[in-house]
GROMACS .gro file of N, CA and C in nm:
model
  534
    1TRP      N    1  -0.117  -0.576   1.388
    1TRP     CA    2  -0.275  -0.623   1.324
    1TRP      C    3  -0.276  -0.720   1.326
    2PRO      N    4  -0.349  -0.801   1.357
    2PRO     CA    5  -0.426  -0.910   1.323
    2PRO      C    6  -0.545  -0.875   1.216
    3THR      N    7  -0.558  -0.911   1.125
    3THR     CA    8  -0.654  -0.878   1.038
    3THR      C    9  -0.809  -0.958   1.048
    4ASP      N   10  -0.925  -0.861   1.039
    4ASP     CA   11  -1.020  -0.957   1.024
    4ASP      C   12  -1.045  -1.002   0.883
    5VAL      N   13  -0.991  -0.944   0.779
    5VAL     CA   14  -1.045  -1.015   0.667
    5VAL      C   15  -1.011  -1.146   0.653
    6THR      N   16  -1.090  -1.241   0.577
    6THR     CA   17  -1.092  -1.347   0.569
    6THR      C   18  -1.062  -1.419   0.402
    7LEU      N   19  -1.013  -1.560   0.428
    7LEU     CA   20  -1.039  -1.591   0.299
    7LEU      C   21  -1.163  -1.631   0.221
    8PRO      N   22  -1.196  -1.666   0.084
    8PRO     CA   23  -1.295  -1.647   0.032
    8PRO      C   24  -1.388  -1.759   0.099
    9ASP      N   25  -1.274  -1.878   0.141
    9ASP     CA   26  -1.391  -1.974   0.200
    9ASP      C   27  -1.398  -1.960   0.374
   10GLY      N   28  -1.378  -1.800   0.432
   10GLY     CA   29  -1.431  -1.787   0.538
   10GLY      C   30  -1.299  -1.805   0.617
   11SER      N   31  -1.188  -1.900   0.602
   11SER     CA   32  -1.107  -1.921   0.713
   11SER      C   33  -1.005  -1.783   0.705
   12PRO      N   34  -0.941  -1.774   0.847
   12PRO     CA   35  -0.891  -1.651   0.860
   12PRO      C   36  -0.741  -1.652   0.766
   13TYR      N   37  -0.725  -1.520   0.736
   13TYR     CA   38  -0.579  -1.469   0.648
   13TYR      C   39  -0.471  -1.517   0.768
   14GLN      N   40  -0.386  -1.595   0.707
   14GLN     CA   41  -0.293  -1.659   0.823
   14GLN      C   42  -0.141  -1.609   0.781
   15TYR      N   43  -0.136  -1.518   0.686
   15TYR     CA   44   0.004  -1.463   0.661
   15TYR      C   45   0.001  -1.341   0.725
   16SER      N   46   0.070  -1.336   0.882
   16SER     CA   47   0.074  -1.233   0.943
   16SER      C   48   0.153  -1.249   1.042
   17VAL      N   49   0.225  -1.146   1.109
   17VAL     CA   50   0.285  -1.156   1.267
   17VAL      C   51   0.192  -1.164   1.338
   18GLY      N   52   0.211  -1.250   1.445
   18GLY     CA   53   0.116  -1.237   1.535
   18GLY      C   54   0.001  -1.345   1.506
   19VAL      N   55   0.025  -1.422   1.429
   19VAL     CA   56  -0.097  -1.545   1.412
   19VAL      C   57  -0.049  -1.640   1.497
   20GLU      N   58  -0.178  -1.693   1.574
   20GLU     CA   59  -0.137  -1.810   1.658
   20GLU      C   60  -0.086  -1.925   1.560
   21ASN      N   61   0.026  -1.990   1.627
   21ASN     CA   62   0.067  -2.120   1.579
   21ASN      C   63   0.173  -2.083   1.479
   22VAL      N   64   0.191  -1.969   1.431
   22VAL     CA   65   0.311  -1.903   1.346
   22VAL      C   66   0.414  -1.832   1.383
   23SER      N   67   0.354  -1.766   1.428
   23SER     CA   68   0.462  -1.687   1.548
   23SER      C   69   0.446  -1.677   1.700
   24SER      N   70   0.577  -1.646   1.765
   24SER     CA   71   0.574  -1.621   1.933
   24SER      C   72   0.496  -1.504   1.969
   25TYR      N   73   0.485  -1.413   1.846
   25TYR     CA   74   0.419  -1.277   1.902
   25TYR      C   75   0.299  -1.280   1.917
   26SER      N   76   0.227  -1.195   1.970
   26SER     CA   77   0.071  -1.219   1.993
   26SER      C   78   0.018  -1.057   1.988
   27GLY      N   79   0.080  -0.981   1.998
   27GLY     CA   80   0.044  -0.832   2.000
   27GLY      C   81  -0.012  -0.774   1.868
   28ASN      N   82  -0.051  -0.659   1.853
   28ASN     CA   83  -0.096  -0.561   1.737
   28ASN      C   84   0.040  -0.478   1.677
   29LEU      N   85   0.122  -0.544   1.614
   29LEU     CA   86   0.255  -0.485   1.558
   29LEU      C   87   0.193  -0.332   1.507
   30LEU      N   88   0.102  -0.283   1.425
   30LEU     CA   89   0.084  -0.222   1.375
   30LEU      C   90   0.058  -0.113   1.465
   31GLU      N   91  -0.050  -0.144   1.600
   31GLU     CA   92  -0.092  -0.030   1.687
   31GLU      C   93   0.054  -0.008   1.751
   32GLU      N   94   0.112  -0.099   1.790
   32GLU     CA   95   0.247  -0.060   1.867
   32GLU      C   96   0.331   0.052   1.781
   33PHE      N   97   0.330   0.013   1.623
   33PHE     CA   98   0.398   0.087   1.554
   33PHE      C   99   0.352   0.236   1.567
   34VAL      N  100   0.236   0.265   1.591
   34VAL     CA  101   0.155   0.379   1.552
   34VAL      C  102   0.155   0.454   1.673
   35ASP      N  103   0.152   0.381   1.785
   35ASP     CA  104   0.173   0.458   1.934
   35ASP      C  105   0.291   0.507   1.945
   36SER      N  106   0.403   0.439   1.894
   36SER     CA  107   0.544   0.469   1.930
   36SER      C  108   0.551   0.587   1.824
   37MET      N  109   0.496   0.616   1.720
   37MET     CA  110   0.525   0.694   1.614
   37MET      C  111   0.457   0.814   1.673
   38ARG      N  112   0.324   0.822   1.730
   38ARG     CA  113   0.256   0.941   1.803
   38ARG      C  114   0.331   0.991   1.916
   39ARG      N  115   0.419   0.903   2.024
   39ARG     CA  116   0.469   0.940   2.132
   39ARG      C  117   0.599   1.021   2.088
   40ALA      N  118   0.680   0.998   1.968
   40ALA     CA  119   0.760   1.066   1.903
   40ALA      C  120   0.733   1.183   1.823
   41GLY      N  121   0.582   1.214   1.801
   41GLY     CA  122   0.543   1.339   1.758
   41GLY      C  123   0.575   1.339   1.609
   42ILE      N  124   0.592   1.172   1.535
   42ILE     CA  125   0.598   1.153   1.399
   42ILE      C  126   0.495   1.125   1.320
   43GLY      N  127   0.451   1.152   1.209
   43GLY     CA  128   0.360   1.096   1.157
   43GLY      C  129   0.381   0.958   1.092
   44HIS      N  130   0.265   0.884   1.077
   44HIS     CA  131   0.305   0.759   1.029
   44HIS      C  132   0.199   0.735   0.882
   45GLY      N  133   0.261   0.631   0.871
   45GLY     CA  134   0.181   0.582   0.716
   45GLY      C  135   0.193   0.427   0.692
   46PHE      N  136   0.146   0.380   0.588
   46PHE     CA  137   0.153   0.232   0.577
   46PHE      C  138   0.194   0.193   0.402
   47TYR      N  139   0.271   0.109   0.351
   47TYR     CA  140   0.302   0.048   0.261
   47TYR      C  141   0.209  -0.088   0.225
   48TYR      N  142   0.126  -0.101   0.152
   48TYR     CA  143   0.036  -0.221   0.124
   48TYR      C  144   0.069  -0.236  -0.001
   49SER      N  145   0.111  -0.340  -0.071
   49SER     CA  146   0.110  -0.390  -0.201
   49SER      C  147   0.001  -0.416  -0.264
   50LEU      N  148  -0.075  -0.328  -0.363
   50LEU     CA  149  -0.137  -0.412  -0.443
   50LEU      C  150  -0.107  -0.467  -0.568
   51THR      N  151   0.026  -0.460  -0.575
   51THR     CA  152   0.089  -0.535  -0.693
   51THR      C  153   0.139  -0.691  -0.695
   52ASN      N  154   0.188  -0.712  -0.558
   52ASN     CA  155   0.267  -0.830  -0.512
   52ASN      C  156   0.214  -0.884  -0.409
   53ASN      N  157   0.182  -0.995  -0.382
   53ASN     CA  158   0.137  -1.106  -0.242
   53ASN      C  159   0.171  -1.225  -0.252
   54PHE      N  160   0.302  -1.223  -0.211
   54PHE     CA  161   0.328  -1.376  -0.179
   54PHE      C  162   0.229  -1.496  -0.144
   55TYR      N  163   0.178  -1.469  -0.027
   55TYR     CA  164   0.061  -1.567   0.001
   55TYR      C  165  -0.023  -1.598  -0.070
   56LEU      N  166  -0.102  -1.493  -0.159
   56LEU     CA  167  -0.215  -1.500  -0.259
   56LEU      C  168  -0.153  -1.528  -0.385
   57ASN      N  169  -0.035  -1.549  -0.391
   57ASN     CA  170   0.040  -1.604  -0.554
   57ASN      C  171   0.026  -1.474  -0.607
   58VAL      N  172   0.042  -1.358  -0.601
   58VAL     CA  173   0.006  -1.218  -0.720
   58VAL      C  174   0.147  -1.163  -0.758
   59GLN      N  175   0.155  -1.162  -0.873
   59GLN     CA  176   0.299  -1.095  -0.866
   59GLN      C  177   0.244  -0.993  -1.027
   60GLY      N  178   0.295  -0.881  -1.043
   60GLY     CA  179   0.286  -0.781  -1.108
   60GLY      C  180   0.126  -0.754  -1.130
   61HIS      N  181   0.058  -0.738  -1.026
   61HIS     CA  182  -0.066  -0.697  -1.016
   61HIS      C  183  -0.181  -0.822  -1.045
   62PHE      N  184  -0.129  -0.923  -1.097
   62PHE     CA  185  -0.226  -1.018  -1.120
   62PHE      C  186  -0.195  -1.178  -1.047
   63VAL      N  187  -0.298  -1.216  -0.993
   63VAL     CA  188  -0.308  -1.378  -0.942
   63VAL      C  189  -0.244  -1.497  -1.026
   64GLN      N  190  -0.145  -1.537  -1.001
   64GLN     CA  191  -0.060  -1.663  -1.074
   64GLN      C  192  -0.095  -1.807  -1.036
   65ASN      N  193  -0.190  -1.864  -1.048
   65ASN     CA  194  -0.268  -1.977  -1.009
   65ASN      C  195  -0.189  -2.118  -1.089
   66SER      N  196  -0.085  -2.109  -1.185
   66SER     CA  197  -0.059  -2.203  -1.242
   66SER      C  198   0.024  -2.269  -1.186
   67THR      N  199   0.111  -2.237  -1.099
   67THR     CA  200   0.194  -2.332  -1.007
   67THR      C  201   0.174  -2.231  -0.831
   68LEU      N  202   0.168  -2.347  -0.757
   68LEU     CA  203   0.145  -2.284  -0.596
   68LEU      C  204   0.248  -2.326  -0.525
   69LEU      N  205   0.334  -2.243  -0.476
   69LEU     CA  206   0.436  -2.324  -0.356
   69LEU      C  207   0.343  -2.360  -0.221
   70PRO      N  208   0.444  -2.453  -0.137
   70PRO     CA  209   0.340  -2.480  -0.029
   70PRO      C  210   0.357  -2.346   0.054
   71GLY      N  211   0.224  -2.335   0.137
   71GLY     CA  212   0.167  -2.203   0.178
   71GLY      C  213   0.127  -2.099   0.115
   72GLN      N  214   0.116  -2.129   0.007
   72GLN     CA  215   0.038  -2.005  -0.083
   72GLN      C  216  -0.124  -2.076  -0.101
   73VAL      N  217  -0.207  -1.976  -0.103
   73VAL     CA  218  -0.334  -1.994  -0.114
   73VAL      C  219  -0.368  -1.972  -0.237
   74LYS      N  220  -0.479  -2.059  -0.311
   74LYS     CA  221  -0.512  -2.000  -0.442
   74LYS      C  222  -0.637  -1.922  -0.450
   75VAL      N  223  -0.646  -1.813  -0.510
   75VAL     CA  224  -0.776  -1.726  -0.501
   75VAL      C  225  -0.776  -1.693  -0.661
   76THR      N  226  -0.895  -1.616  -0.695
   76THR     CA  227  -0.933  -1.552  -0.816
   76THR      C  228  -0.880  -1.403  -0.794
   77GLN      N  229  -0.873  -1.361  -0.905
   77GLN     CA  230  -0.825  -1.201  -0.950
   77GLN      C  231  -0.945  -1.130  -0.853
   78ASP      N  232  -1.041  -1.139  -0.873
   78ASP     CA  233  -1.204  -1.095  -0.802
   78ASP      C  234  -1.142  -1.104  -0.664
   79GLU      N  235  -1.110  -1.204  -0.603
   79GLU     CA  236  -1.086  -1.250  -0.474
   79GLU      C  237  -0.998  -1.187  -0.411
   80PHE      N  238  -0.837  -1.171  -0.474
   80PHE     CA  239  -0.742  -1.079  -0.414
   80PHE      C  240  -0.768  -0.963  -0.426
   81GLU      N  241  -0.846  -0.904  -0.524
   81GLU     CA  242  -0.848  -0.758  -0.513
   81GLU      C  243  -0.968  -0.741  -0.374
   82ALA      N  244  -1.058  -0.831  -0.368
   82ALA     CA  245  -1.182  -0.804  -0.253
   82ALA      C  246  -1.059  -0.810  -0.129
   83ILE      N  247  -0.978  -0.884  -0.107
   83ILE     CA  248  -0.945  -0.916   0.021
   83ILE      C  249  -0.813  -0.794   0.053
   84ALA      N  250  -0.750  -0.738  -0.064
   84ALA     CA  251  -0.667  -0.615  -0.055
   84ALA      C  252  -0.761  -0.492  -0.030
   85LEU      N  253  -0.853  -0.481  -0.096
   85LEU     CA  254  -0.959  -0.386  -0.043
   85LEU      C  255  -0.977  -0.367   0.111
   86GLY      N  256  -1.007  -0.513   0.124
   86GLY     CA  257  -1.081  -0.505   0.281
   86GLY      C  258  -0.938  -0.471   0.392
   87HIS      N  259  -0.811  -0.532   0.327
   87HIS     CA  260  -0.708  -0.479   0.394
   87HIS      C  261  -0.639  -0.325   0.428
   88VAL      N  262  -0.676  -0.284   0.283
   88VAL     CA  263  -0.648  -0.111   0.321
   88VAL      C  264  -0.751  -0.046   0.374
   89THR      N  265  -0.902  -0.119   0.354
   89THR     CA  266  -0.960  -0.053   0.442
   89THR      C  267  -0.960  -0.020   0.608
   90GLU      N  268  -0.926  -0.134   0.640
   90GLU     CA  269  -0.857  -0.165   0.799
   90GLU      C  270  -0.757  -0.071   0.782
   91LEU      N  271  -0.662  -0.064   0.710
   91LEU     CA  272  -0.527   0.014   0.775
   91LEU      C  273  -0.578   0.158   0.763
   92TRP      N  274  -0.650   0.215   0.656
   92TRP     CA  275  -0.698   0.333   0.686
   92TRP      C  276  -0.828   0.367   0.754
   93THR      N  277  -0.876   0.280   0.836
   93THR     CA  278  -0.975   0.321   0.940
   93THR      C  279  -0.893   0.274   1.104
   94ARG      N  280  -0.841   0.218   1.115
   94ARG     CA  281  -0.815   0.169   1.259
   94ARG      C  282  -0.706   0.252   1.343
   95PHE      N  283  -0.599   0.334   1.246
   95PHE     CA  284  -0.478   0.386   1.314
   95PHE      C  285  -0.497   0.510   1.278
   96GLY      N  286  -0.561   0.613   1.304
   96GLY     CA  287  -0.588   0.726   1.257
   96GLY      C  288  -0.533   0.788   1.126
   97ASN      N  289  -0.528   0.917   1.148
   97ASN     CA  290  -0.504   0.987   1.041
   97ASN      C  291  -0.339   0.950   0.995
   98LEU      N  292  -0.338   0.902   0.857
   98LEU     CA  293  -0.192   0.859   0.805
   98LEU      C  294  -0.153   1.002   0.742
   99THR      N  295  -0.012   0.995   0.752
   99THR     CA  296   0.075   1.096   0.679
   99THR      C  297   0.091   1.061   0.530
  100GLU      N  298   0.132   0.925   0.510
  100GLU     CA  299   0.157   0.875   0.384
  100GLU      C  300   0.116   0.749   0.369
  101ILE      N  301   0.064   0.712   0.227
  101ILE     CA  302   0.044   0.597   0.207
  101ILE      C  303   0.133   0.544   0.091
  102TRP      N  304   0.179   0.451   0.053
  102TRP     CA  305   0.231   0.387  -0.046
  102TRP      C  306   0.161   0.304  -0.140
  103PHE      N  307   0.162   0.346  -0.286
  103PHE     CA  308   0.104   0.240  -0.388
  103PHE      C  309   0.251   0.239  -0.475
  104ASP      N  310   0.331   0.155  -0.412
  104ASP     CA  311   0.468   0.101  -0.491
  104ASP      C  312   0.403   0.009  -0.593
  105GLY      N  313   0.437   0.069  -0.744
  105GLY     CA  314   0.387  -0.035  -0.826
  105GLY      C  315   0.250   0.026  -0.883
  106GLY      N  316   0.169   0.061  -0.807
  106GLY     CA  317   0.059   0.121  -0.864
  106GLY      C  318  -0.082   0.033  -0.793
  107TYR      N  319  -0.168  -0.002  -0.874
  107TYR     CA  320  -0.305  -0.050  -0.874
  107TYR      C  321  -0.310  -0.058  -1.016
  108THR      N  322  -0.426  -0.194  -1.019
  108THR     CA  323  -0.504  -0.188  -1.111
  108THR      C  324  -0.604  -0.106  -1.140
  109SER      N  325  -0.655  -0.086  -1.259
  109SER     CA  326  -0.760  -0.005  -1.304
  109SER      C  327  -0.849  -0.089  -1.245
  110ASP      N  328  -0.905  -0.223  -1.209
  110ASP     CA  329  -1.006  -0.237  -1.167
  110ASP      C  330  -1.056  -0.200  -1.025
  111MET      N  331  -0.941  -0.129  -0.967
  111MET     CA  332  -0.950  -0.108  -0.815
  111MET      C  333  -0.950   0.020  -0.809
  112GLU      N  334  -0.907   0.150  -0.931
  112GLU     CA  335  -0.895   0.254  -0.911
  112GLU      C  336  -1.015   0.335  -0.830
  113VAL      N  337  -1.130   0.319  -0.890
  113VAL     CA  338  -1.262   0.397  -0.839
  113VAL      C  339  -1.251   0.318  -0.673
  114ALA      N  340  -1.253   0.238  -0.675
  114ALA     CA  341  -1.269   0.178  -0.500
  114ALA      C  342  -1.144   0.241  -0.418
  115ILE      N  343  -1.024   0.257  -0.456
  115ILE     CA  344  -0.944   0.308  -0.427
  115ILE      C  345  -0.942   0.470  -0.400
  116THR      N  346  -1.003   0.522  -0.479
  116THR     CA  347  -1.024   0.670  -0.499
  116THR      C  348  -1.158   0.703  -0.373
  117GLU      N  349  -1.239   0.621  -0.370
  117GLU     CA  350  -1.330   0.638  -0.302
  117GLU      C  351  -1.313   0.628  -0.136
  118LEU      N  352  -1.222   0.543  -0.119
  118LEU     CA  353  -1.180   0.472   0.008
  118LEU      C  354  -1.060   0.558   0.064
  119LEU      N  355  -1.022   0.667  -0.020
  119LEU     CA  356  -0.907   0.731   0.020
  119LEU      C  357  -0.985   0.891   0.033
  120GLN      N  358  -1.062   0.926  -0.037
  120GLN     CA  359  -1.151   1.038  -0.001
  120GLN      C  360  -1.230   1.000   0.123
  121GLU      N  361  -1.289   0.927   0.150
  121GLU     CA  362  -1.385   0.885   0.268
  121GLU      C  363  -1.271   0.871   0.388
  122HIS      N  364  -1.183   0.821   0.375
  122HIS     CA  365  -1.133   0.762   0.507
  122HIS      C  366  -0.972   0.868   0.563
  123GLN      N  367  -0.898   0.884   0.404
  123GLN     CA  368  -0.759   0.959   0.429
  123GLN      C  369  -0.769   1.053   0.340
  124PRO      N  370  -0.847   1.179   0.356
  124PRO     CA  371  -0.812   1.242   0.245
  124PRO      C  372  -0.705   1.342   0.221
  125HIS      N  373  -0.622   1.367   0.374
  125HIS     CA  374  -0.535   1.455   0.363
  125HIS      C  375  -0.385   1.378   0.354
  126ALA      N  376  -0.407   1.225   0.354
  126ALA     CA  377  -0.303   1.157   0.317
  126ALA      C  378  -0.195   1.169   0.209
  127VAL      N  379  -0.096   1.205   0.197
  127VAL     CA  380   0.034   1.210   0.067
  127VAL      C  381   0.002   1.049   0.031
  128ALA      N  382   0.014   1.062  -0.108
  128ALA     CA  383   0.001   0.925  -0.187
  128ALA      C  384   0.122   0.887  -0.263
  129PHE      N  385   0.207   0.802  -0.235
  129PHE     CA  386   0.324   0.784  -0.315
  129PHE      C  387   0.288   0.703  -0.420
  130GLY      N  388   0.303   0.740  -0.550
  130GLY     CA  389   0.222   0.644  -0.648
  130GLY      C  390   0.095   0.696  -0.669
  131GLY      N  391   0.030   0.781  -0.637
  131GLY     CA  392  -0.120   0.770  -0.585
  131GLY      C  393  -0.214   0.865  -0.715
  132HIS      N  394  -0.102   0.863  -0.845
  132HIS     CA  395  -0.169   0.935  -0.963
  132HIS      C  396  -0.276   0.899  -1.019
  133GLY      N  397  -0.381   0.970  -1.005
  133GLY     CA  398  -0.527   0.861  -1.034
  133GLY      C  399  -0.616   0.891  -0.938
  134VAL      N  400  -0.579   0.881  -0.803
  134VAL     CA  401  -0.642   0.810  -0.682
  134VAL      C  402  -0.679   0.949  -0.600
  135THR      N  403  -0.572   1.059  -0.586
  135THR     CA  404  -0.594   1.151  -0.533
  135THR      C  405  -0.516   1.279  -0.545
  136LYS      N  406  -0.555   1.369  -0.514
  136LYS     CA  407  -0.458   1.504  -0.557
  136LYS      C  408  -0.337   1.507  -0.470
  137ASN      N  409  -0.334   1.427  -0.367
  137ASN     CA  410  -0.204   1.468  -0.297
  137ASN      C  411  -0.119   1.354  -0.308
  138GLN      N  412  -0.088   1.363  -0.432
  138GLN     CA  413   0.012   1.273  -0.483
  138GLN      C  414   0.194   1.307  -0.478
  139VAL      N  415   0.234   1.202  -0.491
  139VAL     CA  416   0.403   1.191  -0.475
  139VAL      C  417   0.474   1.095  -0.590
  140ARG      N  418   0.541   1.136  -0.662
  140ARG     CA  419   0.587   1.067  -0.768
  140ARG      C  420   0.741   0.969  -0.754
  141TRP      N  421   0.772   0.891  -0.779
  141TRP     CA  422   0.855   0.826  -0.791
  141TRP      C  423   0.982   0.897  -0.860
  142VAL      N  424   1.095   0.939  -0.780
  142VAL     CA  425   1.201   1.033  -0.859
  142VAL      C  426   1.252   0.952  -0.953
  143GLY      N  427   1.273   0.803  -0.952
  143GLY     CA  428   1.322   0.742  -1.074
  143GLY      C  429   1.466   0.675  -1.006
  144THR      N  430   1.469   0.668  -0.875
  144THR     CA  431   1.599   0.591  -0.862
  144THR      C  432   1.588   0.568  -0.677
  145GLU      N  433   1.636   0.477  -0.632
  145GLU     CA  434   1.646   0.455  -0.534
  145GLU      C  435   1.781   0.454  -0.450
  146SER      N  436   1.847   0.515  -0.506
  146SER     CA  437   2.020   0.572  -0.429
  146SER      C  438   1.993   0.653  -0.375
  147GLY      N  439   1.873   0.744  -0.350
  147GLY     CA  440   1.902   0.875  -0.294
  147GLY      C  441   1.971   0.979  -0.330
  148LEU      N  442   2.023   0.951  -0.458
  148LEU     CA  443   2.075   1.067  -0.553
  148LEU      C  444   1.994   1.072  -0.689
  149PRO      N  445   1.901   1.136  -0.677
  149PRO     CA  446   1.830   1.149  -0.854
  149PRO      C  447   1.900   1.260  -0.902
  150ASP      N  448   1.844   1.225  -1.024
  150ASP     CA  449   1.920   1.329  -1.140
  150ASP      C  450   1.859   1.473  -1.126
  151TYR      N  451   1.943   1.548  -1.174
  151TYR     CA  452   1.905   1.691  -1.174
  151TYR      C  453   1.859   1.752  -1.303
  152PRO      N  454   1.782   1.845  -1.308
  152PRO     CA  455   1.708   1.885  -1.201
  152PRO      C  456   1.573   1.820  -1.171
  153ILE      N  457   1.543   1.884  -1.092
  153ILE     CA  458   1.417   1.793  -1.024
  153ILE      C  459   1.299   1.910  -1.016
  154TRP      N  460   1.198   1.887  -1.068
  154TRP     CA  461   1.093   1.987  -1.094
  154TRP      C  462   0.963   1.924  -1.001
  155SER      N  463   0.885   2.000  -0.938
  155SER     CA  464   0.771   1.937  -0.860
  155SER      C  465   0.651   1.916  -0.970
  156THR      N  466   0.657   1.970  -1.050
  156THR     CA  467   0.562   1.908  -1.175
  156THR      C  468   0.575   1.839  -1.273
  157GLY      N  469   0.493   1.764  -1.310
  157GLY     CA  470   0.518   1.632  -1.429
  157GLY      C  471   0.502   1.547  -1.347
  158LEU      N  472   0.499   1.399  -1.440
  158LEU     CA  473   0.460   1.299  -1.404
  158LEU      C  474   0.531   1.175  -1.377
  159ASP      N  475   0.681   1.211  -1.430
  159ASP     CA  476   0.771   1.118  -1.415
  159ASP      C  477   0.942   1.176  -1.382
  160GLY      N  478   0.977   1.062  -1.332
  160GLY     CA  479   1.114   1.099  -1.298
  160GLY      C  480   1.154   1.237  -1.227
  161GLY      N  481   1.236   1.308  -1.284
  161GLY     CA  482   1.278   1.434  -1.259
  161GLY      C  483   1.195   1.570  -1.290
  162GLY      N  484   1.047   1.505  -1.348
  162GLY     CA  485   0.944   1.626  -1.353
  162GLY      C  486   0.970   1.690  -1.476
  163ASP      N  487   0.903   1.768  -1.496
  163ASP     CA  488   0.870   1.850  -1.615
  163ASP      C  489   0.830   1.995  -1.601
  164PRO      N  490   0.926   2.119  -1.622
  164PRO     CA  491   0.872   2.253  -1.584
  164PRO      C  492   0.799   2.279  -1.667
  165GLU      N  493   0.736   2.226  -1.755
  165GLU     CA  494   0.635   2.280  -1.851
  165GLU      C  495   0.481   2.219  -1.814
  166SER      N  496   0.480   2.145  -1.711
  166SER     CA  497   0.405   2.045  -1.674
  166SER      C  498   0.272   2.166  -1.578
  167THR      N  499   0.157   2.136  -1.587
  167THR     CA  500   0.086   2.169  -1.501
  167THR      C  501   0.000   2.056  -1.396
  168GLN      N  502   0.084   1.958  -1.411
  168GLN     CA  503   0.020   1.850  -1.295
  168GLN      C  504   0.121   1.859  -1.168
  169TRP      N  505   0.081   1.915  -1.056
  169TRP     CA  506   0.180   1.939  -0.937
  169TRP      C  507   0.189   1.779  -0.906
  170GLN      N  508   0.300   1.740  -0.896
  170GLN     CA  509   0.331   1.620  -0.813
  170GLN      C  510   0.476   1.603  -0.781
  171PRO      N  511   0.500   1.658  -0.651
  171PRO     CA  512   0.639   1.626  -0.655
  171PRO      C  513   0.719   1.487  -0.616
  172ALA      N  514   0.846   1.507  -0.644
  172ALA     CA  515   0.901   1.364  -0.604
  172ALA      C  516   0.945   1.334  -0.484
  173GLY      N  517   0.909   1.193  -0.503
  173GLY     CA  518   0.953   1.119  -0.339
  173GLY      C  519   1.076   1.005  -0.416
  174CYS      N  520   1.174   0.984  -0.298
  174CYS     CA  521   1.296   0.912  -0.337
  174CYS      C  522   1.263   0.777  -0.192
  175ASP      N  523   1.285   0.660  -0.229
  175ASP     CA  524   1.257   0.550  -0.141
  175ASP      C  525   1.408   0.526  -0.136
  176THR      N  526   1.493   0.485  -0.035
  176THR     CA  527   1.612   0.461  -0.002
  176THR      C  528   1.637   0.380   0.113
  177THR      N  529   1.699   0.339   0.114
  177THR     CA  530   1.803   0.265   0.252
  177THR      C  531   1.855   0.388   0.337
  178LEU      N  532   1.831   0.354   0.474
  178LEU     CA  533   1.882   0.465   0.552
  178LEU      C  534   2.004   0.416   0.610
   0.00000   0.00000   0.00000
């Protein structure tokens, strides 16, 4: 993926695999990934952090412009959110039907309406990890990355092992190392 999204001043978004003069790779990494998954008959999805972005100095959902490290770009909160929405729009429109989309750490309330509309329009069937509030196809974090969640686990509820009394359908998902 080289992105077509630009920085607020119109310059290219340079933090990417395959950017000329940054990497010796010149292909479209995401396109190659998607093609290989399709050949193997496996669904594909993407993780794009709306909460942290080193290049734009975003931590915990918010731009941190008090200090910039070499290579970081100064943007406002609104500019970051516009860039992030541009990126997810590209990801959700250029690579076919996605099986899963990750909202690890969620999203800001400022972005909720736009994310909901984009999902409904472009990826209505994708499962959204951490997608509570933006889609009915949501999966919640099980509460651990060890691969060994606590027992019992219910497919209803909003947190950890779930809640057998809840009417909210949200099965648990566990991210872990392979």
